[in-house]
CSV table of C-alpha atoms in Angstrom, one decimal:
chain,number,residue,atom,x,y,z
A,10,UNK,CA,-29.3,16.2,-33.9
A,11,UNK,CA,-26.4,14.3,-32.0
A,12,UNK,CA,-25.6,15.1,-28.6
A,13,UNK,CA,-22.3,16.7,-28.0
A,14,UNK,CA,-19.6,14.4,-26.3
A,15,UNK,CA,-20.4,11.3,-28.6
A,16,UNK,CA,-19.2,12.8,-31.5
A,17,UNK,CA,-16.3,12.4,-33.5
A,18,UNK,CA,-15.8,14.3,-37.0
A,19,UNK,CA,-12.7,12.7,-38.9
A,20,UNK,CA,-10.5,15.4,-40.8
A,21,UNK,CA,-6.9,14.9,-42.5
A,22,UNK,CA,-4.8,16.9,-40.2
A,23,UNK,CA,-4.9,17.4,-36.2
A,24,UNK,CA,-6.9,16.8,-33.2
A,25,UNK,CA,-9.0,19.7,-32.0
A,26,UNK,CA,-11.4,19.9,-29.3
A,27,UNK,CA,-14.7,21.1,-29.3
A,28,UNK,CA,-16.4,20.9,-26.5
A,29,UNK,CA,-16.7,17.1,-25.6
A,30,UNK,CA,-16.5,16.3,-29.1
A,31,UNK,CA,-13.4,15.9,-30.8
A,32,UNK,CA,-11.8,16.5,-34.5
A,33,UNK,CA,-9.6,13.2,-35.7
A,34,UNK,CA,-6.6,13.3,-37.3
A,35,UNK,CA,-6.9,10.2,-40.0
A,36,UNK,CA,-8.7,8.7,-43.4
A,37,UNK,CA,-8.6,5.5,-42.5
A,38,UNK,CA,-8.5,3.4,-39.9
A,39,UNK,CA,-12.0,3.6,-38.5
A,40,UNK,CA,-12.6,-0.2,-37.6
A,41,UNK,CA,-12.6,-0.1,-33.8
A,42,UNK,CA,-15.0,-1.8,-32.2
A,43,UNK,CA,-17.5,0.0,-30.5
A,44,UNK,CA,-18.1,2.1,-33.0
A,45,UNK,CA,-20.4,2.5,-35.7
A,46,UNK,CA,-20.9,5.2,-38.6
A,47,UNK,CA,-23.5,7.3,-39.5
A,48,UNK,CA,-23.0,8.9,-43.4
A,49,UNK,CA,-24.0,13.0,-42.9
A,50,UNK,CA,-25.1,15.6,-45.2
A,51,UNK,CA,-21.9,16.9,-46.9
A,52,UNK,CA,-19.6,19.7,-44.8
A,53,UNK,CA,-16.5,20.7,-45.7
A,54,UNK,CA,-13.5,19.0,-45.3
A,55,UNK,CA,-15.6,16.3,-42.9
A,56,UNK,CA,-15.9,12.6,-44.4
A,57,UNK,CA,-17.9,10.4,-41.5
A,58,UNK,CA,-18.9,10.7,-38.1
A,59,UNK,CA,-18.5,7.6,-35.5
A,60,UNK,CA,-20.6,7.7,-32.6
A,61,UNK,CA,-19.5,5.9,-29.8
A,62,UNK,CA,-21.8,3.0,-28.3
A,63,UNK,CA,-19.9,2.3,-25.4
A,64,UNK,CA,-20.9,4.1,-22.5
A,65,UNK,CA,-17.1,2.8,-20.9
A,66,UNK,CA,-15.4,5.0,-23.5
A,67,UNK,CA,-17.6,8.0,-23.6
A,68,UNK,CA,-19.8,8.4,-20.0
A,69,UNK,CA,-21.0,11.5,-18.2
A,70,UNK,CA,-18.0,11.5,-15.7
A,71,UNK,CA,-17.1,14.0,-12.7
A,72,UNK,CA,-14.4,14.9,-15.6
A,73,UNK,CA,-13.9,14.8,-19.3
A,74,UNK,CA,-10.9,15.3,-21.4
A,75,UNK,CA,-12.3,19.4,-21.9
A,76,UNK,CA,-12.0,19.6,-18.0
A,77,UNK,CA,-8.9,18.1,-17.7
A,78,UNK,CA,-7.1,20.4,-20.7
A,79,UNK,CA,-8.9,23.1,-18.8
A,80,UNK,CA,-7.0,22.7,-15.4
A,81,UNK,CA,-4.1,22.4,-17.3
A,82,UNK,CA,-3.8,25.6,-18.1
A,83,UNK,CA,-5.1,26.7,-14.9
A,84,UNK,CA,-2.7,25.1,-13.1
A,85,UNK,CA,0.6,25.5,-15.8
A,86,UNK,CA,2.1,28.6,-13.8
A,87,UNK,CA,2.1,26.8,-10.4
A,88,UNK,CA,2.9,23.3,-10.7
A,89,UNK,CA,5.9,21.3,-11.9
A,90,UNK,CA,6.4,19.2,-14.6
A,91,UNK,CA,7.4,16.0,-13.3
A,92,UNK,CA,10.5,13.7,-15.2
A,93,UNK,CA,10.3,10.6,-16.3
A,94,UNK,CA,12.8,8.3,-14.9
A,95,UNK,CA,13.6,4.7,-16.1
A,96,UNK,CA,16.1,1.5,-15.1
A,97,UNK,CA,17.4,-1.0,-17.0
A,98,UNK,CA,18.1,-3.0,-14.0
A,99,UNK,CA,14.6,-2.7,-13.4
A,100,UNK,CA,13.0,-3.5,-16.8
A,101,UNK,CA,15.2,-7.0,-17.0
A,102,UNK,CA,13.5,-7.9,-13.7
A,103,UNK,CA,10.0,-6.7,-14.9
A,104,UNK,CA,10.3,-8.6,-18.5
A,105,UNK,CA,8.6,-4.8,-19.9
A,106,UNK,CA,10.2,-1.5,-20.0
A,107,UNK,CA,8.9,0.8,-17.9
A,108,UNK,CA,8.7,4.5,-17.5
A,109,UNK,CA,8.2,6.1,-14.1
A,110,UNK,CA,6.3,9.7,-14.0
A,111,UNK,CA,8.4,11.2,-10.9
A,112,UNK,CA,5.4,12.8,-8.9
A,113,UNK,CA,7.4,12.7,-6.1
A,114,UNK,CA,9.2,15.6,-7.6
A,115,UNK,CA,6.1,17.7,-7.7
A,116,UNK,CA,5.4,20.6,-5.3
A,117,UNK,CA,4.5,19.5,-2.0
A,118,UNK,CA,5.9,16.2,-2.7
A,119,UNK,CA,3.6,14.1,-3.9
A,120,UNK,CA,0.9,14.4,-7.4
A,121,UNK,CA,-1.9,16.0,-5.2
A,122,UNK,CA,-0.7,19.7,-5.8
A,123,UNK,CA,-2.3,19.2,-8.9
A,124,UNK,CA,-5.7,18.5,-7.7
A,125,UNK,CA,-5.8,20.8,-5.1
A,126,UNK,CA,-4.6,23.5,-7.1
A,127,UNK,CA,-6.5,23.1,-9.6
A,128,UNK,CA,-9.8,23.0,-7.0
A,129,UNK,CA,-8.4,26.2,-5.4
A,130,UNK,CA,-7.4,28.2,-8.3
A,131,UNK,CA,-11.6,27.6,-9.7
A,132,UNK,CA,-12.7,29.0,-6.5
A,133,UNK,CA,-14.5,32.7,-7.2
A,134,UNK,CA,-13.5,35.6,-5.3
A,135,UNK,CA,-16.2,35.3,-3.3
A,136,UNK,CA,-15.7,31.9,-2.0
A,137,UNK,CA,-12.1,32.5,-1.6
A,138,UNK,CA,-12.5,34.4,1.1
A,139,UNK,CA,-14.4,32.2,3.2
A,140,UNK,CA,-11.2,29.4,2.7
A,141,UNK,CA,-10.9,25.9,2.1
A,142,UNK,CA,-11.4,23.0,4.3
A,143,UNK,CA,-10.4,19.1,3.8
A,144,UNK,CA,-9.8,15.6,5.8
A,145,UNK,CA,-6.9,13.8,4.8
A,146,UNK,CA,-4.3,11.6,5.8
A,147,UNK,CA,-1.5,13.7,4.9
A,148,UNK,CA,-0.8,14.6,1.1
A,149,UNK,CA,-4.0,15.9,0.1
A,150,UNK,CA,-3.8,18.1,3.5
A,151,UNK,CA,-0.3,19.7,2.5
A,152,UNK,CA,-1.1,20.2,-0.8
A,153,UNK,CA,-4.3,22.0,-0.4
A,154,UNK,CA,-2.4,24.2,2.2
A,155,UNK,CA,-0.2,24.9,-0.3
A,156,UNK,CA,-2.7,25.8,-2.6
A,157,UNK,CA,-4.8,27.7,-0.2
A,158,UNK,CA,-1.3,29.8,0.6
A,159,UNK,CA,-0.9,30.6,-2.9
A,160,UNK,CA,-3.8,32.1,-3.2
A,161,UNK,CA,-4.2,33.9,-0.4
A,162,UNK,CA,-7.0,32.2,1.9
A,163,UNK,CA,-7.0,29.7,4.9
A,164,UNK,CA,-6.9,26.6,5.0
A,165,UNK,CA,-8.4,24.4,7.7
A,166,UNK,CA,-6.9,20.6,7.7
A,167,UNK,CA,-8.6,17.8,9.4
A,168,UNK,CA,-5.8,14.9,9.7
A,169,UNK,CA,-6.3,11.2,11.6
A,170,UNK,CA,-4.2,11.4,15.0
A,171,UNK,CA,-2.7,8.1,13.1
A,172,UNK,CA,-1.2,10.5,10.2
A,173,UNK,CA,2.5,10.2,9.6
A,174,UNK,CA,4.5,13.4,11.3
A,175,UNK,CA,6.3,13.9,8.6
A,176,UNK,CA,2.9,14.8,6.3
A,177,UNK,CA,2.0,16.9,9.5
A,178,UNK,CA,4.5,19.6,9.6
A,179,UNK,CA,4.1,19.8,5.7
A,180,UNK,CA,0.2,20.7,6.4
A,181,UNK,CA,2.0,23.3,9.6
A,182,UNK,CA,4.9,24.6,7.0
A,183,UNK,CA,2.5,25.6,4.3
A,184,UNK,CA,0.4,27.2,7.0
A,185,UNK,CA,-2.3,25.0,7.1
A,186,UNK,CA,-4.5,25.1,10.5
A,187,UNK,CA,-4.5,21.5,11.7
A,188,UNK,CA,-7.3,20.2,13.4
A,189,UNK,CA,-7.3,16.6,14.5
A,190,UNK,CA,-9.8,13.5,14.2
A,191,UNK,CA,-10.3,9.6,14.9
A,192,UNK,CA,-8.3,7.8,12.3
A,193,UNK,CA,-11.6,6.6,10.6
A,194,UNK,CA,-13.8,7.7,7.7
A,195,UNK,CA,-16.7,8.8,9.6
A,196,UNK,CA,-14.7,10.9,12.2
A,197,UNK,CA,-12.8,12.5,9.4
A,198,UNK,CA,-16.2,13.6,7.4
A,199,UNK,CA,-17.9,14.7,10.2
A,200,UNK,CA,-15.4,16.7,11.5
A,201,UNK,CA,-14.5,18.5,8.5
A,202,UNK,CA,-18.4,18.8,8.4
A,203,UNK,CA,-18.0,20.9,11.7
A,204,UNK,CA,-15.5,22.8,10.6
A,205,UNK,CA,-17.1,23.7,7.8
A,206,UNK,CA,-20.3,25.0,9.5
A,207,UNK,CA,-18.2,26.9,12.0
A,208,UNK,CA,-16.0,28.9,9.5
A,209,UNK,CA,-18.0,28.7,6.4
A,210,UNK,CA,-15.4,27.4,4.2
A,211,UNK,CA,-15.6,25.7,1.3
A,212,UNK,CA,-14.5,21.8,1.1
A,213,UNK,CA,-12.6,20.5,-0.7
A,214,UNK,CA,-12.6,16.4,-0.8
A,215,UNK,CA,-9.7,14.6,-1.8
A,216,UNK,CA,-10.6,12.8,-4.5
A,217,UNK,CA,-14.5,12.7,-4.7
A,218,UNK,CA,-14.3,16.0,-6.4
A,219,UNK,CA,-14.1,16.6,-10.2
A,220,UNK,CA,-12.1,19.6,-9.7
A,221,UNK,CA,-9.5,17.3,-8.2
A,222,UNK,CA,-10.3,14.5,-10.8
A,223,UNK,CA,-9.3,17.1,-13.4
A,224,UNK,CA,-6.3,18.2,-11.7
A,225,UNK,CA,-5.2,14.5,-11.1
A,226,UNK,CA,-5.8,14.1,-15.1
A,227,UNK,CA,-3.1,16.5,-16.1
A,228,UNK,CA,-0.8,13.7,-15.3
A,229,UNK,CA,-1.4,11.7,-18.2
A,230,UNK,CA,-1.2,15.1,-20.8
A,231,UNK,CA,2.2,15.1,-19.8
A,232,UNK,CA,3.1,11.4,-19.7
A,233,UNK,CA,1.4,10.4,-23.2
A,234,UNK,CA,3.8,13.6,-24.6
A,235,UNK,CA,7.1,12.5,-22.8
A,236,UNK,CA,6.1,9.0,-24.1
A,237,UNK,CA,3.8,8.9,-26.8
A,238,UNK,CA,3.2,5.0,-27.7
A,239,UNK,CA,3.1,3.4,-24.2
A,240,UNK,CA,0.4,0.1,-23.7
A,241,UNK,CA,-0.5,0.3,-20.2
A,242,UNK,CA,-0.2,2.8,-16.9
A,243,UNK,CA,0.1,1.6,-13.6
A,244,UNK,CA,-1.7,3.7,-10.8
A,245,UNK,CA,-2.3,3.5,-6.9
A,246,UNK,CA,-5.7,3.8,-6.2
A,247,UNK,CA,-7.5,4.6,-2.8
A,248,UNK,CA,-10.1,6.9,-3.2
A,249,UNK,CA,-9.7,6.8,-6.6
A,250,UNK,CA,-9.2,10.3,-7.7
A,251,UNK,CA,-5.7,10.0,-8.9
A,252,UNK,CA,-6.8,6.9,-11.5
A,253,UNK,CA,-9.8,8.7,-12.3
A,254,UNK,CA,-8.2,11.3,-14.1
A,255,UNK,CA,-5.2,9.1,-15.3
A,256,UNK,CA,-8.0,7.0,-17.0
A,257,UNK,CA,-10.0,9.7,-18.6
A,258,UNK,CA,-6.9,11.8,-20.4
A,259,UNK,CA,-5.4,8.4,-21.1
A,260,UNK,CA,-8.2,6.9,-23.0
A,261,UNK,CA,-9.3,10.2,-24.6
A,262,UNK,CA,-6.0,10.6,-26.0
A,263,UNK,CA,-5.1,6.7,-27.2
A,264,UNK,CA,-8.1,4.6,-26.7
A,265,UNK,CA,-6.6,1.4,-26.3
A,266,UNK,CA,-4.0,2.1,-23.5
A,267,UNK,CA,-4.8,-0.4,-20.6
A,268,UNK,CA,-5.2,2.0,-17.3
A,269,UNK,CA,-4.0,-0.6,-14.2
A,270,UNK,CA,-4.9,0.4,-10.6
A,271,UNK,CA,-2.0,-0.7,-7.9
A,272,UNK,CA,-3.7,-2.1,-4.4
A,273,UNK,CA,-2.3,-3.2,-1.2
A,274,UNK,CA,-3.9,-6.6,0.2
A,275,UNK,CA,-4.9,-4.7,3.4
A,276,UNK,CA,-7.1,-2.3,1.6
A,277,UNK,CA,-8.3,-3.8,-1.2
A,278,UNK,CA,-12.0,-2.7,-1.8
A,279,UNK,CA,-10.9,-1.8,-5.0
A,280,UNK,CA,-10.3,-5.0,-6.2
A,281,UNK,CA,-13.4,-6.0,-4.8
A,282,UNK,CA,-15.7,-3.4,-5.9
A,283,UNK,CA,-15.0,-4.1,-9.2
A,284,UNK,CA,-15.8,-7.9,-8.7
A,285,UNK,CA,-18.9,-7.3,-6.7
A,286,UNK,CA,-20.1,-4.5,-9.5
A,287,UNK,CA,-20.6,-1.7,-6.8
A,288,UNK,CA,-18.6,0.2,-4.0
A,289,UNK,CA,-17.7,-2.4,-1.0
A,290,UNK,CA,-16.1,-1.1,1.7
A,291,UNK,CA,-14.1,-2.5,4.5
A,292,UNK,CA,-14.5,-2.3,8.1
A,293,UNK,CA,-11.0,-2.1,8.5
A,294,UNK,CA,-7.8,-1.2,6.4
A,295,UNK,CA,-4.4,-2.6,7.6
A,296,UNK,CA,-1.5,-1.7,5.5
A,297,UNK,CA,1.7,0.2,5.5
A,298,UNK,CA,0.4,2.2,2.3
A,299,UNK,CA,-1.3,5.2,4.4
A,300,UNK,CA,-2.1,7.2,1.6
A,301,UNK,CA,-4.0,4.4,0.4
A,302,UNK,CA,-6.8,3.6,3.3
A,303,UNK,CA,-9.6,5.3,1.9
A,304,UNK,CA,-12.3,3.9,-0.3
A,305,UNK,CA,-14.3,4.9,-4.0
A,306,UNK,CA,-16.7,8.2,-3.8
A,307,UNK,CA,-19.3,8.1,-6.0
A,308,UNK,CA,-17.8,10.5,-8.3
A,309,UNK,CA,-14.7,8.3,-8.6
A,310,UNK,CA,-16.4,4.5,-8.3
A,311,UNK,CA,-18.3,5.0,-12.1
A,312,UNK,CA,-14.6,6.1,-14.0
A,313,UNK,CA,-12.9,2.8,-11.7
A,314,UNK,CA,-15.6,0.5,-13.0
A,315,UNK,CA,-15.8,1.4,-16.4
A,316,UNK,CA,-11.8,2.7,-17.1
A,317,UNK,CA,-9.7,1.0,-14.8
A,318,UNK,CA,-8.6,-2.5,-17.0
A,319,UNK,CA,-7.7,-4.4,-14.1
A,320,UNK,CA,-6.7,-4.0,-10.5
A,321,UNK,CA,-3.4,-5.7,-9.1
A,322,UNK,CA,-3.5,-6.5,-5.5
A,323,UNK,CA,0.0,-6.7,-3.8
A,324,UNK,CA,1.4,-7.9,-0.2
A,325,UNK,CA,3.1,-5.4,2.1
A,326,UNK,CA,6.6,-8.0,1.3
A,327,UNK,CA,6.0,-6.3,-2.4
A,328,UNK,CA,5.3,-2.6,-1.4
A,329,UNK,CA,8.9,-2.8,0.8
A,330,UNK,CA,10.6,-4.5,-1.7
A,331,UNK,CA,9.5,-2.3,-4.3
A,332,UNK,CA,10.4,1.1,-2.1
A,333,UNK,CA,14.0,-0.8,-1.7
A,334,UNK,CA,14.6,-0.8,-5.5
A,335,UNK,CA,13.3,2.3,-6.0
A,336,UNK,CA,16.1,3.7,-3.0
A,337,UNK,CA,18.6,1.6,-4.1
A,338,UNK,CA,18.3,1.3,-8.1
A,339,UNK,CA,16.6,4.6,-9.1
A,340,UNK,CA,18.1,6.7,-6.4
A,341,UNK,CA,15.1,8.1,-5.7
A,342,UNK,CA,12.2,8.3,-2.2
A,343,UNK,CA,9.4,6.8,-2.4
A,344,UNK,CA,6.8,6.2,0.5
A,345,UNK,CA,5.2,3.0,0.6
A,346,UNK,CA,2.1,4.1,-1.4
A,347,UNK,CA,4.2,5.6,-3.6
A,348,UNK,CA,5.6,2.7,-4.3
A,349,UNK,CA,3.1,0.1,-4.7
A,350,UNK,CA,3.2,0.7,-9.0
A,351,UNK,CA,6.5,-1.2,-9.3
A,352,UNK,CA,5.4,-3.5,-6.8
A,353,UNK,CA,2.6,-3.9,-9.2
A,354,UNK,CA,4.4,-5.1,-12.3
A,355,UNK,CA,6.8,-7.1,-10.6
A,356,UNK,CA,4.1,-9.0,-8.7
A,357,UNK,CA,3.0,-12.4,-10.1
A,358,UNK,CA,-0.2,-11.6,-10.4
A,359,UNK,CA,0.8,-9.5,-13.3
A,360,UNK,CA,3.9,-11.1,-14.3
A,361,UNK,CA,1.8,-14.5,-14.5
A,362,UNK,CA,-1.6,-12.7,-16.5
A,363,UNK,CA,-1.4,-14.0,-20.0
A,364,UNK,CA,-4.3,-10.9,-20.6
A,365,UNK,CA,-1.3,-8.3,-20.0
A,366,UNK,CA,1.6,-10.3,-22.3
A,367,UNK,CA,1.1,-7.9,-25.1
A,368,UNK,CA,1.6,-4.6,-22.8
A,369,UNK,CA,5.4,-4.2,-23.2
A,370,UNK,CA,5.8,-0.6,-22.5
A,371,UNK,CA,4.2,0.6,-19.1
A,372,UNK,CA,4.4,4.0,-17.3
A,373,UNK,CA,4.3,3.6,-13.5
A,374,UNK,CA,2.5,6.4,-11.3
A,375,UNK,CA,5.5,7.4,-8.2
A,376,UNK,CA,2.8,9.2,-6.8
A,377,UNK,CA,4.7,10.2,-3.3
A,378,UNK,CA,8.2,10.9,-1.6
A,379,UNK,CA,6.2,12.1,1.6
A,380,UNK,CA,7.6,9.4,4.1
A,381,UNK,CA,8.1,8.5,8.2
A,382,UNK,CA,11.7,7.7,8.4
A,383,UNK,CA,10.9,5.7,11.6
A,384,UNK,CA,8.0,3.8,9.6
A,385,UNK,CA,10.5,3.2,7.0
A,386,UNK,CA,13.0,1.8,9.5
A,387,UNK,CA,11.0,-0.2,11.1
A,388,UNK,CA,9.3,-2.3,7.8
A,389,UNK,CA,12.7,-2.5,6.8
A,390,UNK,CA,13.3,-4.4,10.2
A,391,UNK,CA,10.5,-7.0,10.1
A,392,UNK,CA,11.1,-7.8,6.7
A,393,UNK,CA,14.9,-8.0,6.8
């Protein structure tokens, strides 16, 4: 028979989902490429099933759309939906009207309540007790102290001595125990490693997770139904969780929408990963981004290679610039990695792609408001 997740039956009203397949709403219209049809034995109301060749639209992910509408719900009573704020100012110097999805509104401050709450919230009882346990720079680490308070269990945060204060006391408000590591990759895992096998808790990555994936993922439920027809969304990527499930929901929901990953120059394995064809990693990141030092998991890596469209790679000039308009013309706070979307269709990179012409209506990721006042300050000084 067919296997479930590369099947789509076509039916003349709505979309329902069934598992990982999922019941069209059209008659017509079938010619996509990628796609080829099988004819079937009779069945009510069913005319033609497409199975999809491509595994880039349809592969065995750390997520799927099922997942993602799963964590939804999970996660409805607890999270915020986040407003979509727009500029004209900003779309005359862009050339594209664009819609920002205000994550710096959501709890915590920044999209990763959604993630972590969604990872906490599928924890069984048993394994709630134990508690949770993460490394992270800073918005990850409140946010799954957050979480974890919710609910009712520790959580034990390992944070880089380099973090920014400000993401700190969120982690101490939220009453998250803070326990502190070398401001590298390998001191942050095997710490939280140690933690881990003192308490027993249960860890929960950042973004190498599907849990988190899914959570991540609810973003673009809500985006695609506060704007329906967009052609492109513009995402920060680090570890890559956040664009993972951005891509997945997108794509699910309107296959042709171009997913875009944001990327500052001083930490762009990104960009290079998906040149090379496999994870690179740097031995060094330098940027003002913070949130955006880390590098693809394994989990995350497959959905960036086969999802992401194209990844825009932007100077620190661009990231300060960008978190000025956002202060100064959408009234809002941004941190820097926040910020790096805008910076990101304004760049000439972008601007000067004559593959992107056609994508007139964008939706731009303000992932974070989660900033060092003194950091601010200070860029603001040595590029002013």
């Amino acid at each position: 028979m067919f296997s479930a997740g590369r099947l789509f039956f076509v039916f003349s009203t709505k979309i329902f989902s069934i598992g990982r397949a999922y019941i069209y709403n059209c008659k017509t219209n079938f010619g996509k490429s990628g796609m080829s049809f099988k004819s079937i034995a009779p069945m009510e109301m069913a005319t033609v099933v497409v199975e999809l060749e491509s595994h880039k639209q349809q592969g065995n992910y750390a997520a799927d759309i099922l997942s993602i509408q799963e964590a939804r719900v999970r996660i409805g009573p607890y999270i915020d939906k986040t407003p979509i704020l727009s500029s004209t100012s900003l779309n005359v110097l862009a050339g594209r009207t664009l819609f920002f999805k205000c994550e710096i509104f959501q709890k915590g401050g920044a999209f990763k309540f959604r993630g972590a709450c969604n990872a906490v919230f599928s924890l069984p009882g048993d394994l709630v007790e134990r508690g949770v346990v993460t490394h992270s720079s800073g918005n990850h680490a409140a946010a799954l102290a957050l979480a974890a308070k919710i609910r009712g269990t520790p959580a034990y945060i390992v944070i880089p001595k380099t973090a920014p204060a400000c993401k700190v006391e969120n982690v101490r408000r939220y009453g998250g125990q803070v326990i502190w590591c070398e401001p590298t990759i390998e001191s942050r895992e095997s710490v939280a490693a140690r933690v881990q096998e003192e308490t027993g808790a249960v860890l929960i990555h950042p973004f190498n997770d599907g849990r988190i994936i899914s959570g991540q993922g609810t973003i673009s439920l809500e985006l695609l139904e506060q704007v329906a027809d967009l052609d492109a969304i513009v995402v920060p990527i680090s570890g890559g969780g956040l664009i993972s499930g951005v891509a997945i929901a997108a794509k699910a929901l309107k296959p042709d929408i171009h997913i875009f990953a944001a990327e500052p120059k001083g930490a762009d394995d990104a960009a290079r990963s998906k040149v090379a064809g496999r994870i690179i990693t740097l031995p060094e990141t330098k940027t003002i981004a913070d949130g955006l030092r880390a590098w693809l998991g394994d989990l995350t890596w497959p959905i960036v290679r086969d999802l992401v469209d194209d990844v825009i790679v932007v100077e620190e000039r661009e990231i300060v610039e960008a978190m000025k308009m956002c202060y100064e013309i959408l009234k809002v706070v941004v941190e820097p990695s926040g910020a790096i979307g805008l910076a990101a269709v304004l760049s000439r990179q972008f601007q000067d792609s004559l593959r992107w012409l056609h994508c007139k209506k964008i939706g731009v990721v303000l992932s974070g408001a989660n900033i060092d006042l003194a950091v601010l300050w200070e860029s603001f000084q040595k590029l002013y």
